[in-house]
Short mmCIF file of C-alpha atoms and ligand atoms in Angstrom, two decimals:
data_model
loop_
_atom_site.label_atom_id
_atom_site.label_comp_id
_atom_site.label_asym_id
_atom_site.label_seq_id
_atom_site.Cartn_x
_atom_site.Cartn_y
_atom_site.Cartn_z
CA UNK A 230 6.42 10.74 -22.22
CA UNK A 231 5.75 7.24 -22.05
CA UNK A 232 1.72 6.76 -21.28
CA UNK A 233 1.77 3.07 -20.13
CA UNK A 234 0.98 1.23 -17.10
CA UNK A 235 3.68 2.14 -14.22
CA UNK A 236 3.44 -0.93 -12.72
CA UNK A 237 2.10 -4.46 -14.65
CA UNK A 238 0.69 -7.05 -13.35
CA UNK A 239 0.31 -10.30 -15.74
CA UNK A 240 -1.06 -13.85 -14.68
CA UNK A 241 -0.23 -13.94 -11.24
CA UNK A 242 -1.13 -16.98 -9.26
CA UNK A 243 -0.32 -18.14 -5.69
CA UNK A 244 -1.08 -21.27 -4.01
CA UNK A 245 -1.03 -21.83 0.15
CA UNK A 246 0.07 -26.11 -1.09
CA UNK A 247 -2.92 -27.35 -2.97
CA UNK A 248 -4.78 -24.33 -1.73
CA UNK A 249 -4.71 -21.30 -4.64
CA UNK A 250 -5.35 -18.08 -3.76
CA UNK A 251 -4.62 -16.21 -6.20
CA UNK A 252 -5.68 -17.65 -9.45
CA UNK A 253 -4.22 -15.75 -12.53
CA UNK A 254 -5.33 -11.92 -12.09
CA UNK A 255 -4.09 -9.58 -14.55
CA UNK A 256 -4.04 -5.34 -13.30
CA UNK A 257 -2.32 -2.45 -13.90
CA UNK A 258 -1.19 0.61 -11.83
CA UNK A 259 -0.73 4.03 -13.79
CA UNK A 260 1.92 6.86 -12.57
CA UNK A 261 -0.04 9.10 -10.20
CA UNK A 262 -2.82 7.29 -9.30
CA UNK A 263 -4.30 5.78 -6.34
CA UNK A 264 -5.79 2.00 -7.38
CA UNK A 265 -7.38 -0.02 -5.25
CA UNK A 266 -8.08 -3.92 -5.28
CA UNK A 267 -10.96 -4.14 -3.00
CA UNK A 268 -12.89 -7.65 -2.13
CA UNK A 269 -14.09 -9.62 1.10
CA UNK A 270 -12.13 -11.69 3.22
CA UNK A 271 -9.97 -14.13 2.20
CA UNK A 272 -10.47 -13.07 -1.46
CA UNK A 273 -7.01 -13.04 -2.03
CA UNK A 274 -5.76 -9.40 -1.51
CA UNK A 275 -3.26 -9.84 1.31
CA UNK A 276 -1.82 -12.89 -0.95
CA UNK A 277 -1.45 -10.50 -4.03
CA UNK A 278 0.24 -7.77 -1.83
CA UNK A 279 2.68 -9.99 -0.66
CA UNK A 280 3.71 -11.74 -4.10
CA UNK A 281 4.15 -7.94 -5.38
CA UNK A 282 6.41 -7.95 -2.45
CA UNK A 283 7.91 -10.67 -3.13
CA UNK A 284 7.10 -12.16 0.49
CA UNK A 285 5.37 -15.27 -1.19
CA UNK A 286 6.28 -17.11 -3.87
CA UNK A 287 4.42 -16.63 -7.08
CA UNK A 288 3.45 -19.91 -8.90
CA UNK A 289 3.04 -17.90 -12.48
CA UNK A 290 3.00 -14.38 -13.59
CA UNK A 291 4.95 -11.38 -14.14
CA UNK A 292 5.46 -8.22 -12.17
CA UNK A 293 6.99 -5.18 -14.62
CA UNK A 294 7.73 -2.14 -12.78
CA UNK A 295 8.62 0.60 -15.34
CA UNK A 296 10.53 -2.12 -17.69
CA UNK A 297 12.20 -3.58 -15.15
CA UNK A 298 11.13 -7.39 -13.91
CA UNK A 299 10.86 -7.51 -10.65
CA UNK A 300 9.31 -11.33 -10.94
CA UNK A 301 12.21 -13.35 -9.29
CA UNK A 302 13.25 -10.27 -6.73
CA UNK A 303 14.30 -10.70 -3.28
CA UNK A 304 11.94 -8.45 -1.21
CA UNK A 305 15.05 -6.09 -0.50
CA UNK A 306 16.04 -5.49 -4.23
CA UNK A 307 11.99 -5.31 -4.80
CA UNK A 308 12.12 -2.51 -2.09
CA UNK A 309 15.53 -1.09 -3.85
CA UNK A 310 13.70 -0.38 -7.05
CA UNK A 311 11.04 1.63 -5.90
CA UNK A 312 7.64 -0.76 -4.32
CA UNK A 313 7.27 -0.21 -0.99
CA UNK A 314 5.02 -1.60 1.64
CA UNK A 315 3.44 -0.32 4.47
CA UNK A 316 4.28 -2.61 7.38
CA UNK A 317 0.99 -4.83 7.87
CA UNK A 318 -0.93 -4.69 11.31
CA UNK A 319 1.17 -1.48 11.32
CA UNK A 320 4.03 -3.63 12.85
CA UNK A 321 6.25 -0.28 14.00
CA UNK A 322 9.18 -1.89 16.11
CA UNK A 323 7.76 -0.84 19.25
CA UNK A 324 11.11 -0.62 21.53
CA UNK A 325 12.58 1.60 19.09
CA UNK A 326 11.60 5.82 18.76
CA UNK A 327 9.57 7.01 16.49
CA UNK A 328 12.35 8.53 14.87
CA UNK A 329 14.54 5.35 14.62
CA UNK A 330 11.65 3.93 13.36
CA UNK A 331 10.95 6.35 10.38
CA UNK A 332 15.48 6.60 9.76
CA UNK A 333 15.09 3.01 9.09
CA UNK A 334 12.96 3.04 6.44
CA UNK A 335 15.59 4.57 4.59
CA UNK A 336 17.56 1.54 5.01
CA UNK A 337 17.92 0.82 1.34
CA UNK A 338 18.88 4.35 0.17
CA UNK A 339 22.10 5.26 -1.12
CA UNK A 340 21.93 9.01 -1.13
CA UNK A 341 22.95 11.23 1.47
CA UNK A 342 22.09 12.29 5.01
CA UNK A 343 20.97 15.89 4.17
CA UNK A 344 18.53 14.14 1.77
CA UNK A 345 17.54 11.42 4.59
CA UNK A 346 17.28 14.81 6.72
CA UNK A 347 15.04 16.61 4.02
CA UNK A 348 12.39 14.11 3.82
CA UNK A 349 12.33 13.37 7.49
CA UNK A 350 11.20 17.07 7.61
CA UNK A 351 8.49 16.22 5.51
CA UNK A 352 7.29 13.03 7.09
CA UNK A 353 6.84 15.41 9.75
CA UNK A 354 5.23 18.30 7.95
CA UNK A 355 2.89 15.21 6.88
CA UNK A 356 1.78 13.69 10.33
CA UNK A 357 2.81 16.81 12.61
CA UNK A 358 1.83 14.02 15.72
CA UNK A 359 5.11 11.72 14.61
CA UNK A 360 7.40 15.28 14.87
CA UNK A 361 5.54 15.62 18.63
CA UNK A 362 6.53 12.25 19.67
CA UNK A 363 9.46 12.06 17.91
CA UNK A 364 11.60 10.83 20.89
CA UNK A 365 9.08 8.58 21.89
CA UNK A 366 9.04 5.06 21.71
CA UNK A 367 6.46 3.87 18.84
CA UNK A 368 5.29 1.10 21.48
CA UNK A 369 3.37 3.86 23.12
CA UNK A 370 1.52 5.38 20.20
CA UNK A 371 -1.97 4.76 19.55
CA UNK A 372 -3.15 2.53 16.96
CA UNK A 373 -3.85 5.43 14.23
CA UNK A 374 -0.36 7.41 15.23
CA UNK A 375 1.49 3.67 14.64
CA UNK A 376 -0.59 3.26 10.93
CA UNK A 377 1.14 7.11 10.40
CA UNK A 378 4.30 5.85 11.53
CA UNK A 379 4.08 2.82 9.44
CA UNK A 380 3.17 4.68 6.51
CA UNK A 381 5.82 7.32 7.28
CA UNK A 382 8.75 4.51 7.83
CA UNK A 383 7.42 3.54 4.12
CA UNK A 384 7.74 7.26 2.60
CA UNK A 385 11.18 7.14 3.91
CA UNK A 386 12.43 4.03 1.40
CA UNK A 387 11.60 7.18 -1.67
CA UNK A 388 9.26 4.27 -3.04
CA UNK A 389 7.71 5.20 -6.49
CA UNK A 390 4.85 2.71 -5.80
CA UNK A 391 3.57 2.61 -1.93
CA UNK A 392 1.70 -0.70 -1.20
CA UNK A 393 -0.81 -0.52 1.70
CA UNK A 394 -2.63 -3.55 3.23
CA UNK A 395 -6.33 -2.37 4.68
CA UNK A 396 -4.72 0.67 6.57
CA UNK A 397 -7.93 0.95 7.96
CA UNK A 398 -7.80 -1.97 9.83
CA UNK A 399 -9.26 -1.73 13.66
CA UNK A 400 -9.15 2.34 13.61
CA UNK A 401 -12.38 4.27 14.90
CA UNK A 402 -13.85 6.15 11.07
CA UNK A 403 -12.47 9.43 12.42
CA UNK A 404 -8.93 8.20 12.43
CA UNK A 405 -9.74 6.33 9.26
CA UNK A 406 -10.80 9.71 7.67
CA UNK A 407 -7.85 11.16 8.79
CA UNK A 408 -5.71 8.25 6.86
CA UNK A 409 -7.49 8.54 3.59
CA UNK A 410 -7.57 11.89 3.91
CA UNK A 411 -3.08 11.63 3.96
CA UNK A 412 -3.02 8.99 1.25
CA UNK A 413 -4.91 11.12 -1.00
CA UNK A 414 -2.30 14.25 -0.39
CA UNK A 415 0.48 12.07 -0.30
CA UNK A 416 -0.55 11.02 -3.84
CA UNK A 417 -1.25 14.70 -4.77
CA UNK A 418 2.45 15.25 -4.43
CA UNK A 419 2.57 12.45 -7.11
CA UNK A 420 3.02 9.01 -5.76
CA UNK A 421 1.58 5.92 -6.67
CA UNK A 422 -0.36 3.87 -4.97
CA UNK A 423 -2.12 0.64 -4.79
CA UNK A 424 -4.43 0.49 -1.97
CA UNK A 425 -5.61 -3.23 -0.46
CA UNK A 426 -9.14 -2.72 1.43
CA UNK A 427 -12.01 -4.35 2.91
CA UNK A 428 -13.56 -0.66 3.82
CA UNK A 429 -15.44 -0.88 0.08
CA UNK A 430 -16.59 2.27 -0.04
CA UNK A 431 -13.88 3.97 1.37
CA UNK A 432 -11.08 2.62 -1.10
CA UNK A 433 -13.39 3.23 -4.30
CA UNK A 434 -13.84 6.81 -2.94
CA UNK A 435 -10.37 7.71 -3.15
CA UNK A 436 -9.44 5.53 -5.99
CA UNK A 437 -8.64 6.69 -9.59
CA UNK A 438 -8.89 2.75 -10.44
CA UNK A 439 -10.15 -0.21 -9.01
CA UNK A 440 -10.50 -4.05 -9.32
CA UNK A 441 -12.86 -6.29 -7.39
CA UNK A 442 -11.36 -10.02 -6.21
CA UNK A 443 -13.62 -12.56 -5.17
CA UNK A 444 -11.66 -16.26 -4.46
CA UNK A 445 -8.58 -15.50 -6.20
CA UNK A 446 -9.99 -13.61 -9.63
CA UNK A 447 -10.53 -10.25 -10.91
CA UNK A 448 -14.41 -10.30 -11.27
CA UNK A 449 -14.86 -6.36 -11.88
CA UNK A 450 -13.02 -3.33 -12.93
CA UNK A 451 -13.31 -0.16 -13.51
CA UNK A 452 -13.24 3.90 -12.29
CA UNK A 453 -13.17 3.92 -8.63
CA UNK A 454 -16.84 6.11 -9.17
CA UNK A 455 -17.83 3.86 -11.79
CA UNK A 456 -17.49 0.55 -9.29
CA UNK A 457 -19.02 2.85 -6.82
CA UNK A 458 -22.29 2.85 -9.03
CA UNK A 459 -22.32 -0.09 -9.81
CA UNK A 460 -25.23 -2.78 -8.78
CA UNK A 461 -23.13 -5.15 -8.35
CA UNK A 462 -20.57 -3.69 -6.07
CA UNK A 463 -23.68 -2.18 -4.15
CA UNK A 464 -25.59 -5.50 -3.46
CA UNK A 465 -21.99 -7.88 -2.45
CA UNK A 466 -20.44 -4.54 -0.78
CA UNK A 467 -22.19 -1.39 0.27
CA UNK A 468 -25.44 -3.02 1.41
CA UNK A 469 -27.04 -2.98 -1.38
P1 ATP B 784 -8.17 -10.80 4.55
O1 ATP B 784 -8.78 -9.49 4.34
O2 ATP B 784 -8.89 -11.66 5.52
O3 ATP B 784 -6.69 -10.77 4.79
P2 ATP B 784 -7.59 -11.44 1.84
O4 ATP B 784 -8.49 -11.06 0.74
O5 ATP B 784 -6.41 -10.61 2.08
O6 ATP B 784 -8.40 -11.56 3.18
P3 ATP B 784 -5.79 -13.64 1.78
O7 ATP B 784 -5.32 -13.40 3.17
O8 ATP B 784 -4.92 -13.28 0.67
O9 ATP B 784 -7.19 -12.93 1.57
O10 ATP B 784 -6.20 -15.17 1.67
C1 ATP B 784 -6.60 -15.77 0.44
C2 ATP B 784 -6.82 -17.26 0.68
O11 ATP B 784 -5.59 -17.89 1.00
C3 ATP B 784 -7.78 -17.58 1.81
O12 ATP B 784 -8.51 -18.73 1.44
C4 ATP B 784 -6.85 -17.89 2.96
O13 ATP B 784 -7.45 -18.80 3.85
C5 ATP B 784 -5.67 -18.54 2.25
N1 ATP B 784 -4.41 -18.30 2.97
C6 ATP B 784 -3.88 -17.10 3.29
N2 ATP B 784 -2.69 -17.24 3.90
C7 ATP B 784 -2.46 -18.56 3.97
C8 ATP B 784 -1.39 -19.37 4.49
N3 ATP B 784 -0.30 -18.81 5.05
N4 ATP B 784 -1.51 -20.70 4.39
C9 ATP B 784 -2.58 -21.28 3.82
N5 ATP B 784 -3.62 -20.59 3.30
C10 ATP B 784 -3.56 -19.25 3.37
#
């Protein structure tokens, strides 16, 4: 069994014209594990999510995902081979049912129905509130149901790497709980994931791994509990 990174990461940079964002970070994301990339606002993790996406253009680096380059991807073959992102702001398409909403994440699969059928079943199993409103339309959910949904139109794609941008985003800490508390089981069942947050303490709680960006670099990384301890991390992000 092969014990290297799942997903690499290699001099990625990203510039907004003259304006770089993302200045040459280098990170890693193993099979398995939940990593998070954790800084303030406008550090540059919404930038790096969507060059992994390939939804901006990178201005250097290299994205490996199990051997295969996905630098120069279109975002559909970059879905195709396995990275997957959450919809940001949750955008569910809010004239369509929730169920129409989680069959087209599946868009880019080529296996069956009965399969497409299966893991519907489990979406549900997963968020037992999408299977409820089913034959609603997702326009009507509430803001944590339509982060499930978005999460659950993700699952559907099969990804072998889910990307998530601040899920937490606007929810009350309850319904943020609740999330957390999903990602976590969703990656007990073995999925990756690589987890974008402002909520500090929250991300490095549920993280195996995690990097700290500050204006476009990697300043600190380390065990999710080790980053938790450390002074550092405290003083710029927990309130010292
Ligand atoms: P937030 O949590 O606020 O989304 P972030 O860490 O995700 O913050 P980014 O959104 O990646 O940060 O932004 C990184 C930098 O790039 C910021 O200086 C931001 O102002 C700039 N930026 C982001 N998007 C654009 C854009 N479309 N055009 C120009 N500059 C941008």
């Amino acid at each position: 069994m092969s014990t290297g990174p799942l997903l690499k990461v290699e001099g990625l940079r990203v510039a907004y014209g003259h304006i770089e964002a993302v200045k040459g970070i280098d990170f890693e994301l193993h099979e398995g594990r939940i990593t998070t990339l954790v800084g303030a606002n406008g550090a540059g993790k919404s930038t790096t999510l969507l060059a992994l996406s390939g939804l901006v253009a990178k201005a250097a680096g290299r994205v490996v995902l199990d051997g295969q380059d996905l630098t120069a991807l279109s975002p559909h073959r970059i879905v195709a081979s396995g990275m997957v992102q959450v919809a940001e702001g949750r955008a569910t398409l809010t004239t369509l049912t929730v169920r129409e909403n989680l069959e087209l994440g599946a868009y880019t699969r080529r296996d069956g129905r009965a399969q497409r059928a299966e893991d519907l079943e489990r979406i549900y199993t997963l968020f037992p509130r999408l299977k409820e409103r089913a034959d609603g339309l997702a326009g009507n959910l509430s803001g944590g149901e339509q982060q499930m949904l978005a999460i659950g139109r993700a699952l559907m794609a099969k990804p072998r790497v889910l990307l998530l941008d601040e899920p937490s985003m606007g929810l009350a800490p309850i319904i943020v709980q609740d999330i957390f508390r999903t990602l976590r089981e969703i990656n007990k069942a073995g999925l990756t994931i690589f987890l974008v947050e402002q909520n500090v303490r929250q991300a490095l709680k549920i993280a195996d791994s995690a990097y700290v960006i500050e204006t476009g670099r990697i300043v600190l990384s380390g065990s999710g509990h080790e980053l938790l301890g450390n002074p550092k991390v405290q003083d710029a992000y927990l309130g010292g």
